PDB file of C-alpha atoms in Angstrom:
ATOM      1  CA  MET A 920     -26.183  62.424-200.587  1.00  0.00           C
ATOM      2  CA  GLY A 921     -28.481  59.406-200.956  1.00  0.00           C
ATOM      3  CA  GLU A 922     -31.250  58.613-198.520  1.00  0.00           C
ATOM      4  CA  LEU A 923     -30.011  56.953-195.330  1.00  0.00           C
ATOM      5  CA  PRO A 924     -31.921  54.117-193.669  1.00  0.00           C
ATOM      6  CA  SER A 925     -33.459  54.882-190.297  1.00  0.00           C
ATOM      7  CA  GLY A 926     -32.732  53.531-186.838  1.00  0.00           C
ATOM      8  CA  TYR A 927     -29.650  51.753-185.581  1.00  0.00           C
ATOM      9  CA  ARG A 928     -28.388  50.962-189.105  1.00  0.00           C
ATOM     10  CA  VAL A 929     -27.518  54.599-189.839  1.00  0.00           C
ATOM     11  CA  PHE A 930     -24.372  55.196-187.777  1.00  0.00           C
ATOM     12  CA  PRO A 931     -22.218  52.535-189.537  1.00  0.00           C
ATOM     13  CA  LEU A 932     -23.079  54.167-192.875  1.00  0.00           C
ATOM     14  CA  ILE A 933     -22.173  57.619-191.584  1.00  0.00           C
ATOM     15  CA  ALA A 934     -18.912  56.227-190.191  1.00  0.00           C
ATOM     16  CA  GLU A 935     -18.130  54.702-193.589  1.00  0.00           C
ATOM     17  CA  ARG A 936     -18.805  57.964-195.423  1.00  0.00           C
ATOM     18  CA  LEU A 937     -16.557  59.869-193.002  1.00  0.00           C
ATOM     19  CA  ARG A 938     -13.875  57.149-193.346  1.00  0.00           C
ATOM     20  CA  MET A 939     -13.940  57.607-197.134  1.00  0.00           C
ATOM     21  CA  ARG A 940     -13.551  61.365-196.729  1.00  0.00           C
ATOM     22  CA  ILE A 941     -10.563  60.856-194.443  1.00  0.00           C
ATOM     23  CA  THR A 942      -8.828  58.321-196.702  1.00  0.00           C
ATOM     24  CA  SER A 943      -9.468  60.459-199.791  1.00  0.00           C
ATOM     25  CA  GLY A 944      -7.860  63.474-198.115  1.00  0.00           C
ATOM     26  CA  ARG A 945     -11.007  65.575-197.952  1.00  0.00           C
ATOM     27  CA  TYR A 946     -10.409  65.620-194.185  1.00  0.00           C
ATOM     28  CA  PRO A 947      -6.581  65.590-194.038  1.00  0.00           C
ATOM     29  CA  ALA A 948      -4.412  64.264-191.211  1.00  0.00           C
ATOM     30  CA  GLY A 949      -3.816  66.938-188.608  1.00  0.00           C
ATOM     31  CA  GLY A 950      -7.084  68.703-189.451  1.00  0.00           C
ATOM     32  CA  TYR A 951     -10.381  68.642-187.654  1.00  0.00           C
ATOM     33  CA  LEU A 952     -13.668  67.075-188.693  1.00  0.00           C
ATOM     34  CA  PRO A 953     -16.741  69.290-188.907  1.00  0.00           C
ATOM     35  CA  SER A 954     -18.525  69.771-185.587  1.00  0.00           C
ATOM     36  CA  GLU A 955     -21.144  67.322-184.344  1.00  0.00           C
ATOM     37  CA  ALA A 956     -23.823  69.938-185.066  1.00  0.00           C
ATOM     38  CA  GLU A 957     -22.634  70.319-188.679  1.00  0.00           C
ATOM     39  CA  LEU A 958     -22.589  66.545-189.177  1.00  0.00           C
ATOM     40  CA  CYS A 959     -26.070  66.232-187.647  1.00  0.00           C
ATOM     41  CA  ALA A 960     -27.373  68.826-190.092  1.00  0.00           C
ATOM     42  CA  GLU A 961     -25.623  67.244-193.083  1.00  0.00           C
ATOM     43  CA  PHE A 962     -26.823  63.696-192.384  1.00  0.00           C
ATOM     44  CA  ARG A 963     -30.150  64.788-190.853  1.00  0.00           C
ATOM     45  CA  VAL A 964     -29.708  62.615-187.765  1.00  0.00           C
ATOM     46  CA  ALA A 965     -29.616  63.042-183.988  1.00  0.00           C
ATOM     47  CA  ARG A 966     -26.397  63.935-182.178  1.00  0.00           C
ATOM     48  CA  ASN A 967     -26.242  60.490-180.560  1.00  0.00           C
ATOM     49  CA  THR A 968     -26.195  58.855-184.010  1.00  0.00           C
ATOM     50  CA  VAL A 969     -23.278  61.070-185.088  1.00  0.00           C
ATOM     51  CA  ARG A 970     -21.456  60.335-181.840  1.00  0.00           C
ATOM     52  CA  ARG A 971     -21.806  56.592-182.406  1.00  0.00           C
ATOM     53  CA  ALA A 972     -20.369  56.973-185.920  1.00  0.00           C
ATOM     54  CA  LEU A 973     -17.481  59.068-184.586  1.00  0.00           C
ATOM     55  CA  GLY A 974     -16.900  56.441-181.889  1.00  0.00           C
ATOM     56  CA  VAL A 975     -16.381  53.812-184.600  1.00  0.00           C
ATOM     57  CA  LEU A 976     -13.751  56.001-186.283  1.00  0.00           C
ATOM     58  CA  GLU A 977     -12.031  56.649-182.959  1.00  0.00           C
ATOM     59  CA  GLU A 978     -11.927  52.927-182.142  1.00  0.00           C
ATOM     60  CA  ASP A 979     -10.343  52.347-185.552  1.00  0.00           C
ATOM     61  CA  GLY A 980      -7.656  54.934-184.763  1.00  0.00           C
ATOM     62  CA  LEU A 981      -8.641  57.329-187.547  1.00  0.00           C
ATOM     63  CA  ILE A 982      -9.588  60.218-185.270  1.00  0.00           C
ATOM     64  CA  ALA A 983      -8.894  61.428-181.739  1.00  0.00           C
ATOM     65  CA  THR A 984     -11.226  63.478-179.577  1.00  0.00           C
ATOM     66  CA  ILE A 985      -9.519  66.554-178.185  1.00  0.00           C
ATOM     67  CA  PRO A 986     -11.433  68.170-175.328  1.00  0.00           C
ATOM     68  CA  SER A 987     -12.710  71.674-176.146  1.00  0.00           C
ATOM     69  CA  LYS A 988     -11.353  71.410-179.707  1.00  0.00           C
ATOM     70  CA  GLY A 989     -13.130  68.663-181.629  1.00  0.00           C
ATOM     71  CA  ARG A 990     -12.187  65.515-183.536  1.00  0.00           C
ATOM     72  CA  LEU A 991      -8.636  65.486-184.943  1.00  0.00           C
ATOM     73  CA  VAL A 992      -7.858  63.325-187.963  1.00  0.00           C
ATOM     74  CA  ARG A 993      -4.899  61.168-186.963  1.00  0.00           C
ATOM     75  CA  HIS A 994      -1.992  60.182-189.157  1.00  0.00           C
ATOM     76  CA  ARG A 995      -0.832  56.663-188.409  1.00  0.00           C
ATOM     77  CA  ASP A 996       2.780  57.322-189.483  1.00  0.00           C
ATOM     78  CA  ASP A 997       3.268  60.525-187.476  1.00  0.00           C
ATOM     79  CA  PRO A 998       3.397  59.986-183.710  1.00  0.00           C
ATOM     80  CA  ALA A 999       3.059  63.720-183.094  1.00  0.00           C
ATOM     81  CA  LEU A1000      -0.355  63.789-184.787  1.00  0.00           C
ATOM     82  CA  ALA A1001      -1.397  60.605-183.025  1.00  0.00           C
ATOM     83  CA  VAL A1002      -1.142  62.399-179.668  1.00  0.00           C
ATOM     84  CA  PRO A1003      -4.320  64.268-178.736  1.00  0.00           C
ATOM     85  CA  TYR A1004      -2.768  67.111-176.705  1.00  0.00           C
ATOM     86  CA  LEU A1005      -0.646  69.685-178.502  1.00  0.00           C
ATOM     87  CA  TYR A1006       1.996  69.943-175.765  1.00  0.00           C
ATOM     88  CA  ALA A1007       2.475  66.159-175.911  1.00  0.00           C
ATOM     89  CA  ALA A1008       2.691  66.293-179.713  1.00  0.00           C
ATOM     90  CA  ILE A1009       5.379  68.999-179.537  1.00  0.00           C
ATOM     91  CA  ALA A1010       7.273  66.977-176.931  1.00  0.00           C
ATOM     92  CA  ALA A1011       6.991  63.834-179.104  1.00  0.00           C
ATOM     93  CA  GLU A1012       8.388  65.690-182.113  1.00  0.00           C
ATOM     94  CA  LEU A1013      11.365  67.028-180.130  1.00  0.00           C
ATOM     95  CA  ARG A1014      11.897  63.651-178.418  1.00  0.00           C
ATOM     96  CA  ASP A1015      12.101  61.948-181.819  1.00  0.00           C
ATOM     97  CA  GLN A1016      14.614  64.545-183.029  1.00  0.00           C
ATOM     98  CA  ILE A1017      16.746  63.990-179.919  1.00  0.00           C
ATOM     99  CA  ARG A1018      16.649  60.190-180.149  1.00  0.00           C
ATOM    100  CA  SER A1019      17.387  60.177-183.881  1.00  0.00           C
ATOM    101  CA  GLY A1020      20.358  62.505-183.439  1.00  0.00           C
ATOM    102  CA  VAL A1021      18.880  65.413-185.394  1.00  0.00           C
ATOM    103  CA  LEU A1022      19.261  67.324-182.127  1.00  0.00           C
ATOM    104  CA  ALA A1023      22.621  66.147-180.783  1.00  0.00           C
ATOM    105  CA  VAL A1024      23.823  66.293-177.182  1.00  0.00           C
ATOM    106  CA  GLY A1025      24.490  69.922-176.314  1.00  0.00           C
ATOM    107  CA  ALA A1026      22.382  71.245-179.193  1.00  0.00           C
ATOM    108  CA  MET A1027      20.072  74.143-178.496  1.00  0.00           C
ATOM    109  CA  LEU A1028      16.370  73.425-178.925  1.00  0.00           C
ATOM    110  CA  PRO A1029      14.168  75.698-181.007  1.00  0.00           C
ATOM    111  CA  SER A1030      13.032  78.742-179.055  1.00  0.00           C
ATOM    112  CA  GLU A1031       9.591  79.104-177.481  1.00  0.00           C
ATOM    113  CA  THR A1032       8.761  81.747-180.074  1.00  0.00           C
ATOM    114  CA  ASP A1033       9.790  79.510-182.973  1.00  0.00           C
ATOM    115  CA  LEU A1034       7.730  76.559-181.691  1.00  0.00           C
ATOM    116  CA  ARG A1035       4.750  78.809-180.977  1.00  0.00           C
ATOM    117  CA  ARG A1036       4.774  80.055-184.561  1.00  0.00           C
ATOM    118  CA  ARG A1037       5.393  76.671-186.186  1.00  0.00           C
ATOM    119  CA  ARG A1038       2.769  74.807-184.180  1.00  0.00           C
ATOM    120  CA  SER A1039       0.248  77.632-183.597  1.00  0.00           C
ATOM    121  CA  ALA A1040       0.605  77.005-179.877  1.00  0.00           C
ATOM    122  CA  SER A1041       0.385  79.161-176.791  1.00  0.00           C
ATOM    123  CA  ARG A1042       3.392  79.987-174.646  1.00  0.00           C
ATOM    124  CA  ASN A1043       2.037  77.735-171.895  1.00  0.00           C
ATOM    125  CA  THR A1044       1.606  74.797-174.294  1.00  0.00           C
ATOM    126  CA  VAL A1045       5.225  75.034-175.468  1.00  0.00           C
ATOM    127  CA  ARG A1046       6.438  75.329-171.878  1.00  0.00           C
ATOM    128  CA  GLN A1047       4.437  72.205-170.935  1.00  0.00           C
ATOM    129  CA  ALA A1048       6.256  70.329-173.712  1.00  0.00           C
ATOM    130  CA  PHE A1049       9.636  71.517-172.418  1.00  0.00           C
ATOM    131  CA  THR A1050       8.696  70.567-168.847  1.00  0.00           C
ATOM    132  CA  LEU A1051       7.793  67.066-169.994  1.00  0.00           C
ATOM    133  CA  LEU A1052      11.170  66.640-171.707  1.00  0.00           C
ATOM    134  CA  GLU A1053      13.002  68.021-168.662  1.00  0.00           C
ATOM    135  CA  ARG A1054      11.247  65.487-166.413  1.00  0.00           C
ATOM    136  CA  GLU A1055      12.367  62.734-168.782  1.00  0.00           C
ATOM    137  CA  GLY A1056      15.951  63.982-168.449  1.00  0.00           C
ATOM    138  CA  LEU A1057      16.294  64.740-172.155  1.00  0.00           C
ATOM    139  CA  ILE A1058      16.796  68.502-171.932  1.00  0.00           C
ATOM    140  CA  ILE A1059      18.059  71.128-169.505  1.00  0.00           C
ATOM    141  CA  THR A1060      17.160  74.784-169.196  1.00  0.00           C
ATOM    142  CA  LYS A1061      19.969  77.301-168.739  1.00  0.00           C
ATOM    143  CA  GLN A1062      18.468  80.577-167.535  1.00  0.00           C
ATOM    144  CA  GLY A1063      19.013  83.366-170.042  1.00  0.00           C
ATOM    145  CA  LYS A1064      20.602  81.019-172.588  1.00  0.00           C
ATOM    146  CA  GLY A1065      17.961  78.540-173.717  1.00  0.00           C
ATOM    147  CA  ARG A1066      17.162  74.844-173.578  1.00  0.00           C
ATOM    148  CA  PHE A1067      19.716  72.221-174.531  1.00  0.00           C
ATOM    149  CA  VAL A1068      19.833  68.475-175.141  1.00  0.00           C
ATOM    150  CA  CYS A1069      21.274  66.555-172.181  1.00  0.00           C
ATOM    151  CA  ASP A1070      23.612  63.608-172.334  1.00  0.00           C
ATOM    152  CA  HIS A1071      21.082  60.828-171.895  1.00  0.00           C
TER     153      HIS A1071
END
């Protein structure tokens, strides 16, 4: 890494270097950036400088801040990855499948266990996604049978 200028001119350069890493695939869509502390150590700058650089990337739509998790690299073509909360991303994925007809009226949705494994999600996260879709009137839960696509 070359020497960075000091002062207020540093954060745009850090943002540009991180942007290049994202566009090159070094930080792939759906993955997380290194922590603020790691970036501070790498670039030898204060946390506020790193935060300003990350703010530029967030304003540009390249990353999303997920509370208690970090900075997620967004994928502009995948609405599920553009959503910062996992339950909302799972709901968006299922919603798209319902609206496109992949999951037809009356079709059974994937089980909680299947979604938990595929998305590395907790039981509560998957249930939040189902609750969201139920509130939208897209699915119905039949006790002991599963969740099914409603006639919307």
